[in-house]
PDB file of C-alpha atoms and ligand atoms in Angstrom:
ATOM      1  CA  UNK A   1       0.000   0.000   0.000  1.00  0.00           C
ATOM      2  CA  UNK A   2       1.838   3.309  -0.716  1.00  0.00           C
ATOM      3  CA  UNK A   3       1.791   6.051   1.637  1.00  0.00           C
ATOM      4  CA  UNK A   4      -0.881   8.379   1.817  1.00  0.00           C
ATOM      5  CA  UNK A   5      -4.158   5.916   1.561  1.00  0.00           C
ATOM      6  CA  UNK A   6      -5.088   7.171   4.395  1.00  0.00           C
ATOM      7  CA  UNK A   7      -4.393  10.676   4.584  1.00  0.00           C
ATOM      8  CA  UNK A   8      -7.458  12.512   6.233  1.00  0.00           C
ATOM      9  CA  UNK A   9      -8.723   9.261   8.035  1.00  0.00           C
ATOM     10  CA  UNK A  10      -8.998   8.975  11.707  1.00  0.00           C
ATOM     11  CA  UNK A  11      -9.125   5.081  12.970  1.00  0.00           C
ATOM     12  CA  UNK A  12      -9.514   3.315  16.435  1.00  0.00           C
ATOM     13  CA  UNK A  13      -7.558   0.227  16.686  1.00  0.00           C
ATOM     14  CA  UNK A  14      -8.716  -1.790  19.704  1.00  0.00           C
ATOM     15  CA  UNK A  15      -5.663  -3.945  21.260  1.00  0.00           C
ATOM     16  CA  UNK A  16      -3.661  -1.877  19.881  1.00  0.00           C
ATOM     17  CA  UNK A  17      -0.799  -1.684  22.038  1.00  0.00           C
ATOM     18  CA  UNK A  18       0.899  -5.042  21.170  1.00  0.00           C
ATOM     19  CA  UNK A  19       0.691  -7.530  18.352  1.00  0.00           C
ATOM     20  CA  UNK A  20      -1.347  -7.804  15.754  1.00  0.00           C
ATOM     21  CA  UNK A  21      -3.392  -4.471  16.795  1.00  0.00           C
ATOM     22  CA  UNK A  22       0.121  -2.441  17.097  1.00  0.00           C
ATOM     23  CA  UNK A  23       1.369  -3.663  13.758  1.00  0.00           C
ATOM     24  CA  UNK A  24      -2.180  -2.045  12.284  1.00  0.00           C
ATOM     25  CA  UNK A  25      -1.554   1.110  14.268  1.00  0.00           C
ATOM     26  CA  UNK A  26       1.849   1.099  12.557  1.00  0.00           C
ATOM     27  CA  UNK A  27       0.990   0.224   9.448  1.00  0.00           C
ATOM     28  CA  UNK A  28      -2.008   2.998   9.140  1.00  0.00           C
ATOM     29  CA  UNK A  29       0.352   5.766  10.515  1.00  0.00           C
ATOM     30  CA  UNK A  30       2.735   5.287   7.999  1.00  0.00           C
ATOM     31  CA  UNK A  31      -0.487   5.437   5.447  1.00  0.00           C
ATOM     32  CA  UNK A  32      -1.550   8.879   6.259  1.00  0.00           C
ATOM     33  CA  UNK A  33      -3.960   7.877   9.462  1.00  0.00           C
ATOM     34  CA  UNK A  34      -4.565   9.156  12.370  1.00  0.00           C
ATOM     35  CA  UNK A  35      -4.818   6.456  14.586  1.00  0.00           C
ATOM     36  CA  UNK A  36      -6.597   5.895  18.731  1.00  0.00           C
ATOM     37  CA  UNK A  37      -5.087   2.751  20.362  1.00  0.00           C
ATOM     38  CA  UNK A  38      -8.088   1.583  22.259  1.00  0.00           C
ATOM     39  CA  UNK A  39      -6.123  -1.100  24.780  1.00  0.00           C
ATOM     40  CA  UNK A  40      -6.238  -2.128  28.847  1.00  0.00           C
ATOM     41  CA  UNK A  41      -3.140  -1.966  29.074  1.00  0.00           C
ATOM     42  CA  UNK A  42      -1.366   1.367  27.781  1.00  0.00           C
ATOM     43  CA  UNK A  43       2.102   2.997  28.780  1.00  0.00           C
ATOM     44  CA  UNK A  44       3.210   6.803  28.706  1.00  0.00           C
ATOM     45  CA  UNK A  45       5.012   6.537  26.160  1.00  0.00           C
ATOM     46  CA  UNK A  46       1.806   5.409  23.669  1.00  0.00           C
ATOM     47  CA  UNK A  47       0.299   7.969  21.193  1.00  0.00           C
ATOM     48  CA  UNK A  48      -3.248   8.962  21.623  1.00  0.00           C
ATOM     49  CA  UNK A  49      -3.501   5.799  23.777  1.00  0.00           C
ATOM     50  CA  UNK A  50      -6.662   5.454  25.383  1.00  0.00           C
ATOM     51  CA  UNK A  51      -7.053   3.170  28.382  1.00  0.00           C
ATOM     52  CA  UNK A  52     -10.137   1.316  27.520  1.00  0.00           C
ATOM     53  CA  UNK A  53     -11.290  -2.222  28.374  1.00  0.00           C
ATOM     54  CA  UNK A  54     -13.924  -3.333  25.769  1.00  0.00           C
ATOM     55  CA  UNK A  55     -15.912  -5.252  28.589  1.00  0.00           C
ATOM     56  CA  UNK A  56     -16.681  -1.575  29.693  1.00  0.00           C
ATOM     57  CA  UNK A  57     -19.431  -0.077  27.880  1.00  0.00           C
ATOM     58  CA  UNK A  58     -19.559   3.623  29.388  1.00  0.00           C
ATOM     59  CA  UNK A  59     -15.719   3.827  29.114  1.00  0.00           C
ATOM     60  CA  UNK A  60     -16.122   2.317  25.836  1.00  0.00           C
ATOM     61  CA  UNK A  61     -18.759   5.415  24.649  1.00  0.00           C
ATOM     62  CA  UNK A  62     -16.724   8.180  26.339  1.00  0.00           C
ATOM     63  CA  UNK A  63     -13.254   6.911  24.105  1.00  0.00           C
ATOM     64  CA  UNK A  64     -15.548   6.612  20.986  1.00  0.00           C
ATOM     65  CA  UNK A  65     -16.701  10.384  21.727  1.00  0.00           C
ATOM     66  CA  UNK A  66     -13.046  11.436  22.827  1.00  0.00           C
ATOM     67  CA  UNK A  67     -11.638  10.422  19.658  1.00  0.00           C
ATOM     68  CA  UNK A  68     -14.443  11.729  17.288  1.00  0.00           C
ATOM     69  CA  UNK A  69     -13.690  15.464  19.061  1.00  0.00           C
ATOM     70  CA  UNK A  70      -9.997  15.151  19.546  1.00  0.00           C
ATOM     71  CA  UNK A  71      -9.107  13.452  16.127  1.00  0.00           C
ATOM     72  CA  UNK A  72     -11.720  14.849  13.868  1.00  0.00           C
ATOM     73  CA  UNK A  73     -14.207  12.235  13.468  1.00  0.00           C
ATOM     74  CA  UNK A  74     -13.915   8.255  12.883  1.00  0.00           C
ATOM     75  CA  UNK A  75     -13.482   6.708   9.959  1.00  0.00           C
ATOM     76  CA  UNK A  76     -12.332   3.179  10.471  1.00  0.00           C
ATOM     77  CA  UNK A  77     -12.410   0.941  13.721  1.00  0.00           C
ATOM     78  CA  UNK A  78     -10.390  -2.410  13.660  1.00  0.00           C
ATOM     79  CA  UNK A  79     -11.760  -4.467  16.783  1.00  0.00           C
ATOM     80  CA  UNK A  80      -8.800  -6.582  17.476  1.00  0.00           C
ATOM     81  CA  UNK A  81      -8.527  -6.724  21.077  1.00  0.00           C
ATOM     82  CA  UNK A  82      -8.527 -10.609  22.087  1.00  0.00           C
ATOM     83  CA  UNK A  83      -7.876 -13.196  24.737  1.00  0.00           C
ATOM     84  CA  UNK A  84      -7.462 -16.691  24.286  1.00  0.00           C
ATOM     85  CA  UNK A  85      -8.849 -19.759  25.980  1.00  0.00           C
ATOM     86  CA  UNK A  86      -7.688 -23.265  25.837  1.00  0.00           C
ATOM     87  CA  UNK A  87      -9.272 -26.669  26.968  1.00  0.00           C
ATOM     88  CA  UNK A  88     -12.771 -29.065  25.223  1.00  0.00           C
ATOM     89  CA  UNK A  89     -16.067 -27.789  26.327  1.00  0.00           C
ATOM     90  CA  UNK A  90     -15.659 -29.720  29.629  1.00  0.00           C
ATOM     91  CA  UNK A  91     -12.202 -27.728  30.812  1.00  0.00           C
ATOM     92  CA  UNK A  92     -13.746 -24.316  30.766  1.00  0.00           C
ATOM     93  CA  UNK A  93     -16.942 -23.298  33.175  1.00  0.00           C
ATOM     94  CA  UNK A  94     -19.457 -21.043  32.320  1.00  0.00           C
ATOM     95  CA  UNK A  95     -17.856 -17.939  34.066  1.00  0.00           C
ATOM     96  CA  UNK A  96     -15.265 -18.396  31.830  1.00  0.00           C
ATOM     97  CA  UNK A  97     -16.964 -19.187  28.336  1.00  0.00           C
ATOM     98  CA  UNK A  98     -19.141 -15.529  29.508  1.00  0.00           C
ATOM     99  CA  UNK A  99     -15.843 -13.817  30.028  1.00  0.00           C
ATOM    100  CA  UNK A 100     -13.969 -14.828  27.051  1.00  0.00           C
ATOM    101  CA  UNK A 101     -17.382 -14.653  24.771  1.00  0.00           C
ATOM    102  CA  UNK A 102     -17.228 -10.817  26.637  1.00  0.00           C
ATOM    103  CA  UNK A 103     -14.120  -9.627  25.394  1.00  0.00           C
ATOM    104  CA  UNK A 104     -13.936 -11.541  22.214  1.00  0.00           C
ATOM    105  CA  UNK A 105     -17.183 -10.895  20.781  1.00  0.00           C
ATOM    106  CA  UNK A 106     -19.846  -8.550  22.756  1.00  0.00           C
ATOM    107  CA  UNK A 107     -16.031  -6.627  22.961  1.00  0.00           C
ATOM    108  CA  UNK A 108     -16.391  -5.599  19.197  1.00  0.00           C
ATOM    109  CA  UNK A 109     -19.622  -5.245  18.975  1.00  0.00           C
ATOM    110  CA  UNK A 110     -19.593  -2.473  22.006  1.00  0.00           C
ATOM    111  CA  UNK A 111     -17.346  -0.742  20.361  1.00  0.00           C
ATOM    112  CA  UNK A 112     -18.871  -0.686  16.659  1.00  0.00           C
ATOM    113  CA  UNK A 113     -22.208   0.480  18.765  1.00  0.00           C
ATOM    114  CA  UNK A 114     -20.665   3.355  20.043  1.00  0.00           C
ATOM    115  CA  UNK A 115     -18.889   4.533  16.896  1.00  0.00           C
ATOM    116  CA  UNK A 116     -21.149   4.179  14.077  1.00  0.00           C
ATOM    117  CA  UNK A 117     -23.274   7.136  14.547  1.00  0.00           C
ATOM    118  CA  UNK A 118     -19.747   8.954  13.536  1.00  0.00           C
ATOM    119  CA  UNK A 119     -18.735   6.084  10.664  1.00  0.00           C
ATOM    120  CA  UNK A 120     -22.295   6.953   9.165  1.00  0.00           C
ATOM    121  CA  UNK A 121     -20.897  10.668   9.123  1.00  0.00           C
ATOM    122  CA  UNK A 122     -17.658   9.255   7.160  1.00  0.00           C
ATOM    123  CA  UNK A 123     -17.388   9.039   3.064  1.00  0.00           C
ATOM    124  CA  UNK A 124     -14.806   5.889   3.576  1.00  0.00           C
ATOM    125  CA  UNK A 125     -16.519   4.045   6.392  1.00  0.00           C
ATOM    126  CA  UNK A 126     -14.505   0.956   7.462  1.00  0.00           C
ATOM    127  CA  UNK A 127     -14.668  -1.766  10.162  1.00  0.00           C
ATOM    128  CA  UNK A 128     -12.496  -5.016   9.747  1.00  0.00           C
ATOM    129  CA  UNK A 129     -12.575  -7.301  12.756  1.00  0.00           C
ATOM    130  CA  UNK A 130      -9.692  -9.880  13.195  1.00  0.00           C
ATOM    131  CA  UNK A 131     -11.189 -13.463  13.355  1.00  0.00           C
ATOM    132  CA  UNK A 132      -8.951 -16.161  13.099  1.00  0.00           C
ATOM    133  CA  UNK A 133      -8.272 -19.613  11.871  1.00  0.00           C
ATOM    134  CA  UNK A 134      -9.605 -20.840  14.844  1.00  0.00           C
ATOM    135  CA  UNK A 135     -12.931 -19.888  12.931  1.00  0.00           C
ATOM    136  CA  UNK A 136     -12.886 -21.982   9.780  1.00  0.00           C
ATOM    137  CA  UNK A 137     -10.760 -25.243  10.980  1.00  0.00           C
ATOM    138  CA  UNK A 138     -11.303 -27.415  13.989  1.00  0.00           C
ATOM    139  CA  UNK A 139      -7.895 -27.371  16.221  1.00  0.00           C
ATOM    140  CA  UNK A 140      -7.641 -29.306  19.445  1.00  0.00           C
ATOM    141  CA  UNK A 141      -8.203 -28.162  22.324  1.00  0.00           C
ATOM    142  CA  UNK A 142      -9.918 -24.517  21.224  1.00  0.00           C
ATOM    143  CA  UNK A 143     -13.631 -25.033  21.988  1.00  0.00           C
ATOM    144  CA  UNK A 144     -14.140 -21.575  23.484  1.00  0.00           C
ATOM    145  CA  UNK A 145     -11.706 -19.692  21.741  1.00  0.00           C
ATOM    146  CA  UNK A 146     -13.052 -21.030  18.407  1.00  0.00           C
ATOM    147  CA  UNK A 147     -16.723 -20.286  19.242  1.00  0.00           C
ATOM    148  CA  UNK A 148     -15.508 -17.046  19.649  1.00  0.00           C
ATOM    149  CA  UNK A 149     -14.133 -16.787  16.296  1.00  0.00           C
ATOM    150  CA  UNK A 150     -16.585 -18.316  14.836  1.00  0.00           C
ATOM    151  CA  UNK A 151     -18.854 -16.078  15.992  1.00  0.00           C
ATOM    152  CA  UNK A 152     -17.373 -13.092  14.670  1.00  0.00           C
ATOM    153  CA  UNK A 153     -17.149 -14.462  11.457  1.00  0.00           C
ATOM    154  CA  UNK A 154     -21.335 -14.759  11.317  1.00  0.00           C
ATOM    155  CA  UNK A 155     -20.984 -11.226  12.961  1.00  0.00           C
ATOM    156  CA  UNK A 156     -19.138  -9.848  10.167  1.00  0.00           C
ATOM    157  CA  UNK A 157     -21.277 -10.894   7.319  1.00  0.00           C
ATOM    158  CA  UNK A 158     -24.631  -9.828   9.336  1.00  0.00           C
ATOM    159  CA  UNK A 159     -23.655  -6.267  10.395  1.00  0.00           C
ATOM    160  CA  UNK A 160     -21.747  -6.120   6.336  1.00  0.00           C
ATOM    161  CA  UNK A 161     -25.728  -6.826   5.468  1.00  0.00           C
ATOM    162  CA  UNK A 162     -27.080  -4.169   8.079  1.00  0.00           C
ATOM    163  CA  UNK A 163     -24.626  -1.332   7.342  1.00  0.00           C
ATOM    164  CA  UNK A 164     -23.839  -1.192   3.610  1.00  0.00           C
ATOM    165  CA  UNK A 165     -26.477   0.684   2.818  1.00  0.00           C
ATOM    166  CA  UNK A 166     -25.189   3.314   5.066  1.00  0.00           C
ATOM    167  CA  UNK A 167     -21.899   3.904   3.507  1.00  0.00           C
ATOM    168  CA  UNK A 168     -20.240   1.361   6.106  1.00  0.00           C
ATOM    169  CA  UNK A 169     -18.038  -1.706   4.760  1.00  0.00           C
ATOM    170  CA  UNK A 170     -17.721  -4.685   7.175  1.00  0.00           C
ATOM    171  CA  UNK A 171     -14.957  -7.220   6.700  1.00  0.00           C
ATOM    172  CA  UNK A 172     -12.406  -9.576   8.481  1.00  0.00           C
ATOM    173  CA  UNK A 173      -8.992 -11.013   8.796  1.00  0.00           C
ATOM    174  CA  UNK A 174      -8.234 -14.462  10.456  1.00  0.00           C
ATOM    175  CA  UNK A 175      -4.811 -14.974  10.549  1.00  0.00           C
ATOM    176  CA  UNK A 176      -2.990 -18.332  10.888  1.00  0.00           C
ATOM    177  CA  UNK A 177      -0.800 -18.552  14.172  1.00  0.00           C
ATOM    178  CA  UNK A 178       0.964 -15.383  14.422  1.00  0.00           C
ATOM    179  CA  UNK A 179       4.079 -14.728  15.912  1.00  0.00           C
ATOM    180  CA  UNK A 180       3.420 -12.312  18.904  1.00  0.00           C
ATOM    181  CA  UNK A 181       3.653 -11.489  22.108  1.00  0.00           C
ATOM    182  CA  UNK A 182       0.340 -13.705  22.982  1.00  0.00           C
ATOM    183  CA  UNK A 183       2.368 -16.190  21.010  1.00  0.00           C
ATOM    184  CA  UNK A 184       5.178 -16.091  23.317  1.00  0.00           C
ATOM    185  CA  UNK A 185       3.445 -16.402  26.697  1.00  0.00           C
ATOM    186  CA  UNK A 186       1.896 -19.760  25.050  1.00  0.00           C
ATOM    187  CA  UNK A 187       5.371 -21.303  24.271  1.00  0.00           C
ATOM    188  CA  UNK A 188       6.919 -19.609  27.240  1.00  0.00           C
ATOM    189  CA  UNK A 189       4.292 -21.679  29.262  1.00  0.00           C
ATOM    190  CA  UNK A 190       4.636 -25.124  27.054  1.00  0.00           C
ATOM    191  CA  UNK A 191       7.019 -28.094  28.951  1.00  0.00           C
ATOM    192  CA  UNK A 192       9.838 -27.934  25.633  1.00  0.00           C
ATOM    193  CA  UNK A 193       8.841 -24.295  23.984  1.00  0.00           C
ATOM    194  CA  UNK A 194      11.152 -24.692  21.425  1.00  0.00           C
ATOM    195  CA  UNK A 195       9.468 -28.444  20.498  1.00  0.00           C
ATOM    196  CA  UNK A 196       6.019 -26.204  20.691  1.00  0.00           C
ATOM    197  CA  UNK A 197       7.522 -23.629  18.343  1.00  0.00           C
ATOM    198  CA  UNK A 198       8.404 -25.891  16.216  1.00  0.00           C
ATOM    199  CA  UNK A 199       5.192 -27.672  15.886  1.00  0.00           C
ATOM    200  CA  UNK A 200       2.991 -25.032  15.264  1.00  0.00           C
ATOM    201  CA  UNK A 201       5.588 -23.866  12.428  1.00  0.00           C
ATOM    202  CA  UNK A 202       5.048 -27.362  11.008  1.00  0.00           C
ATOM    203  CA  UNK A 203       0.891 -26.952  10.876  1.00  0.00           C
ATOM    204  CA  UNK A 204       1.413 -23.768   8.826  1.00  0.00           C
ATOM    205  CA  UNK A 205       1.955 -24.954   5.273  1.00  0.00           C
ATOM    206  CA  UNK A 206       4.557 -22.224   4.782  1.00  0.00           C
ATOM    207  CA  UNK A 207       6.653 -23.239   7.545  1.00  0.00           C
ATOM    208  CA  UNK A 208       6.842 -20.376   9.628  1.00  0.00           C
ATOM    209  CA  UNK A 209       4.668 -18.478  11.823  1.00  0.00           C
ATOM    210  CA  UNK A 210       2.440 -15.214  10.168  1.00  0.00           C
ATOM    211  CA  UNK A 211       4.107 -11.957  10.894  1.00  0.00           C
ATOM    212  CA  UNK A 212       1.799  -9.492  12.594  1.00  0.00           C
ATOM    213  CA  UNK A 213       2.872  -7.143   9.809  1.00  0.00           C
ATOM    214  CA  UNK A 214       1.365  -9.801   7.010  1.00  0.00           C
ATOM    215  CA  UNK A 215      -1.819  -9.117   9.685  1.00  0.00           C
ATOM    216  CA  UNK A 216      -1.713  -5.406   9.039  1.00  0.00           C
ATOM    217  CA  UNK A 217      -1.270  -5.123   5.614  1.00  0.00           C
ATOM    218  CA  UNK A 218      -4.543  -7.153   4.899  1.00  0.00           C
ATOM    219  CA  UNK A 219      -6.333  -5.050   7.671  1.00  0.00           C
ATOM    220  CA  UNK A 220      -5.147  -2.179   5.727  1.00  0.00           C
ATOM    221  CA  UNK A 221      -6.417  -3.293   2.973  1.00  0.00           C
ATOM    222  CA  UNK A 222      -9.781  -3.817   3.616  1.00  0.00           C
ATOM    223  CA  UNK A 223     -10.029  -0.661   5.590  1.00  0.00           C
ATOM    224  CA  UNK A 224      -8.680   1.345   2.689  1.00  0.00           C
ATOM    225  CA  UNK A 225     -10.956   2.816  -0.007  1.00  0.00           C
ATOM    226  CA  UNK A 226      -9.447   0.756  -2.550  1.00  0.00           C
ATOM    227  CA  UNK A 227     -11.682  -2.200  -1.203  1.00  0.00           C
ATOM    228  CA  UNK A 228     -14.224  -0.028  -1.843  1.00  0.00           C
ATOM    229  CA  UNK A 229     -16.567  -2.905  -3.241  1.00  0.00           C
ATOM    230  CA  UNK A 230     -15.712  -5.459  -0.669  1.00  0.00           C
ATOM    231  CA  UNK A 231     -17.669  -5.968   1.765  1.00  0.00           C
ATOM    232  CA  UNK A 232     -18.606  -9.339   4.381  1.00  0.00           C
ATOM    233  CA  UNK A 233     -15.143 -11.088   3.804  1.00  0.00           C
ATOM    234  CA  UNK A 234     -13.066 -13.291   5.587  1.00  0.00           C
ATOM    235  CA  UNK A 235      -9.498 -12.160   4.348  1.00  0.00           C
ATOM    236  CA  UNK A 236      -7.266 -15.759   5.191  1.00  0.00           C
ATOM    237  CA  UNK A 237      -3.462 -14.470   6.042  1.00  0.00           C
ATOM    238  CA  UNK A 238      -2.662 -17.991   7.640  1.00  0.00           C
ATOM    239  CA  UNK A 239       0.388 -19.262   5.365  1.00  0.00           C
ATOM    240  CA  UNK A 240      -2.794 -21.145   3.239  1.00  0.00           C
ATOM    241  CA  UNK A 241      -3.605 -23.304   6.639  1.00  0.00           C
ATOM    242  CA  UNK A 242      -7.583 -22.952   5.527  1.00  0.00           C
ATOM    243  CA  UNK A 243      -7.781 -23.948   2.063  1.00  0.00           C
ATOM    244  CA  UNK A 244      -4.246 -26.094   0.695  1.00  0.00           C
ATOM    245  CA  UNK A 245      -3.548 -29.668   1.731  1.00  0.00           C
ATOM    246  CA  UNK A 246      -0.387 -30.338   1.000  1.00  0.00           C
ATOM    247  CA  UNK A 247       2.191 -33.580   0.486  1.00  0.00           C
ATOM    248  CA  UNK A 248       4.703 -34.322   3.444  1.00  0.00           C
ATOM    249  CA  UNK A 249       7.797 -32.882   2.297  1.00  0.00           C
TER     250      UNK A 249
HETATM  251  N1  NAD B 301      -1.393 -14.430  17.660  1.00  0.00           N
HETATM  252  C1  NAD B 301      -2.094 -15.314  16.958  1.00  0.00           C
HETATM  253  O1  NAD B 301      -1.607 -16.414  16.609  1.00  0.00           O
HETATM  254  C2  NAD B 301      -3.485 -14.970  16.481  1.00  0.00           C
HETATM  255  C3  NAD B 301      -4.050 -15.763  15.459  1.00  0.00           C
HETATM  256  C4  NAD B 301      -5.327 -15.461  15.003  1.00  0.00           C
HETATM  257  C5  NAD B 301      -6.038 -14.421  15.576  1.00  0.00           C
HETATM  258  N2  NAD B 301      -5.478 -13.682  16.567  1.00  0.00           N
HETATM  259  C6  NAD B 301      -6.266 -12.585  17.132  1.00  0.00           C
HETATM  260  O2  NAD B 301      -5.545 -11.386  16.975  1.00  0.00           O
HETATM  261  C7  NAD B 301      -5.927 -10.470  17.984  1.00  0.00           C
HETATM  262  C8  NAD B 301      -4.675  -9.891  18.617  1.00  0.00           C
HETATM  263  O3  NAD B 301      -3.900 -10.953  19.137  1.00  0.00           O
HETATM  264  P1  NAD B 301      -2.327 -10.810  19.431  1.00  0.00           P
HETATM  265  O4  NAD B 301      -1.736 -12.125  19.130  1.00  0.00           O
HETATM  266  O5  NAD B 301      -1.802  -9.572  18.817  1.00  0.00           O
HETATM  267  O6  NAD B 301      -2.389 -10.699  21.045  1.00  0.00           O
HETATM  268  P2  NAD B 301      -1.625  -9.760  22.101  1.00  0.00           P
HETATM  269  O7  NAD B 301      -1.929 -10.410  23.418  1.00  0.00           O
HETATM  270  O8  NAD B 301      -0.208  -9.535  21.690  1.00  0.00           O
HETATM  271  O9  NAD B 301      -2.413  -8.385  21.987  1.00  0.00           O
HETATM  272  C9  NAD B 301      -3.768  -8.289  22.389  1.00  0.00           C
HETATM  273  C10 NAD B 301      -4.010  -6.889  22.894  1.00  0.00           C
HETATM  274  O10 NAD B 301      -5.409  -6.815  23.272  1.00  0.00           O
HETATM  275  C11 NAD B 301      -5.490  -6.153  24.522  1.00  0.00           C
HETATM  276  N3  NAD B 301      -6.716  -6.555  25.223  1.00  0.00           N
HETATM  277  C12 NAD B 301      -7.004  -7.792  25.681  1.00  0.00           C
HETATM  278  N4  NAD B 301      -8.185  -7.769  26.325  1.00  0.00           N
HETATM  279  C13 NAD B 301      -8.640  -6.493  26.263  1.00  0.00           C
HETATM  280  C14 NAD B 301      -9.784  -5.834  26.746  1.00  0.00           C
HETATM  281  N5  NAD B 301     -10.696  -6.477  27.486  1.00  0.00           N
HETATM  282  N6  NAD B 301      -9.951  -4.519  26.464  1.00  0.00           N
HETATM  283  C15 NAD B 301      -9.013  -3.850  25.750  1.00  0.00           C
HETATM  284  N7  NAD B 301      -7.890  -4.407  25.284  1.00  0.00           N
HETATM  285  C16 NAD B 301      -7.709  -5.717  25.542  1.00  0.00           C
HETATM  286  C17 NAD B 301      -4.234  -6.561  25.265  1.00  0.00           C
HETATM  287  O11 NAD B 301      -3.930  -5.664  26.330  1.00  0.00           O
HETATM  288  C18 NAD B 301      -3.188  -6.548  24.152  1.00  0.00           C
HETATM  289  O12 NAD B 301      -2.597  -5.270  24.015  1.00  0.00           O
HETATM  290  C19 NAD B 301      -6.852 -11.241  18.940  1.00  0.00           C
HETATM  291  O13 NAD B 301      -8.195 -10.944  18.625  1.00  0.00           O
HETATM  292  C20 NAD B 301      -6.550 -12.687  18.607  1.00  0.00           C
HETATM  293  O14 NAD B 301      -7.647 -13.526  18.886  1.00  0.00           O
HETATM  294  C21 NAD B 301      -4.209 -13.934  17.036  1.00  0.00           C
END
C-alpha cells in the first residue's frame, strides 16, 4: 500500500498496544492515518492511547466520543482486542466461556455500537474485525476460543448486510498462528517451547509463523478505499492453513 491511503482518516484500533493491533496502528500511521489505540493496558510513552477495556461499555462510549472530538471524526475501527482460551467444552466453566465470549465478541460489537453514529458521518466508512483460523478449521483443544471466532465471522457478514447501505463496509482477517507477544506467553508456558515452536511452524503450510505485519497489511487493505466494493469477507493471512492440503515434504 503506498503512503498516503489514508491521509485525512482517523481510525480506532482496539488492542492496539501489542501484536497484531500495534502492527495495524503502525501500518495505518505510515499510510496517512490518524490512529486511537483503544487497549487495557497502555504505557506513557503510547500515542493517543486510550485506556479502555472493551468489557466496559460507558468507558467504551466516552473513548468513541473522545476520539471523534480530539481526532476529527472516525473513519475506520479495527476491533482486534482478544484473549485466548484453551481446553474441550468440559475444561472451561461457564464464568469463563461468559468472560472470554465478553471480550472476544460482545467486545467488538460495544465498540462498533458506540462509533457508528460517527462512521455513518464518514465518506470511507470501514470496520475489519480480526477473526482467526480458529474460525474456519477445527484445532484441538480450542472449543471456546473457536466459538468465539466463529462467531465473529457470522458477525461480520450480518452487520456487512445491516450497514452497507449506510456507507459502512464490514470485513475480516483471520490470521494463521501469528508470531506475537500472545504467542510467546503460550510457548513460554509449554514443557519444551522450542518443540512447541516448532510444531505449530510445522501446521502452517509455509513453515513459519504469520508476521503481525502480514496481519496489518490485509487489515489495511480492507479498511482502505481501494476495497471499496468489498464488503462481508473473511481475508485468510494464515500461510494457506484454511484452504491447501499439502504432500509431506
Ligand atoms: N497471535 C495469533 O496467533 C493470532 C491468530 C489469530 C487471531 N489472533 C487474534 O488477533 C488479535 C490480537 O492478538 P495478538 O496475538 O496480537 O495478542 P496480544 O496479546 O499480543 O495483543 C492483544 C491486545 O489486546 C489487549 N486486550 C485484551 N483484552 C482487552 C480488553 N478487554 N480490552 C481492551 N484491550 C484488551 C491486550 O492488552 C493486548 O494489548 C486477537 O483478537 C486474537 O484472537 C491472534
Amino acid at each position: 500500500m503506498s503512503a498516503g491511503a489514508f491521509d485525512g482518516l482517523t481510525a480506532i484500533v482496539t488492542g492496539g498496544a501489542s501484536g497484531i493491533g500495534a502492527a495495524v496502528v503502525a501500518r495505518l500511521r505510515v499510510d496517512g492515518a490518524r490512529v486511537a489505540i483503544f487497549d487495557r493496558d497502555v504505557s506513557d510513552d503510547l500515542e493517543d492511547a486510550y485506556r479502555v477495556d472493551v468489557t466496559d461499555d460507558a468507558t467504551i462510549r466516552a473513548g468513541v466520543d473522545a476520539v471523534a472530538r480530539d481526532l476529527g471524526g472516525i473513519d475506520i475501527v479495527v476491533n482486534n482486542a482478544g484473549i485466548g482460551a484453551q481446553g474441550t467444552i468440559e475444561e472451561n466453566d461457564d464464568d469463563e466461556w461468559h468472560r472470554v465470549f465478553d471480550v472476544n465478541v460482545v467486545g467488538a460489537v460495544r465498540v462498533a455500537r458506540a462509533a457508528l453514529p460517527h462512521l455513518r458521518q464518514s465518506q470511507a466508512a470501514a470496520i475489519v474485525n480480526t477473526c482467526s483460523i480458529a474460525a474456519t478449521a477445527g484445532l484441538p483443544a480450542r472449543a471456546l476460543y473457536g466459538a468465539t471466532k466463529g462467531a465473529i465471522q457470522s458477525l461480520t457478514l450480518q452487520m456487512a448486510a445491516d450497514h452497507l447501505r449506510e456507507g459502512i463496509r464490514v470485513n475480516c482477517v483471520n490470521p494463521g498462528t501469528a508470531d506475537t507477544p500472545w504467542i510467546g506467553r503460550l510457548l513460554d508456558s509449554a514443557p519444551d517451547p522450542a518443540a512447541e515452536r516448532a510444531a505449530l511452524n510445522a501446521r502452517q503450510p509455509h513453515g513459519r509463523l504469520v508476521r503481525p505485519e502480514e496481519v496489518a497489511d490485509a487489515v489495511a487493505y480492507l479498511a482502505s478505499p481501494r476495497a471499496g466494493s468489498t464488503t462481508g469477507v473473511a481475508l485468510a493471512v494464515d500461510g494457506g492453513m484454511q484452504g491447501l492440503r499439502l504432500r509431506p515434504e
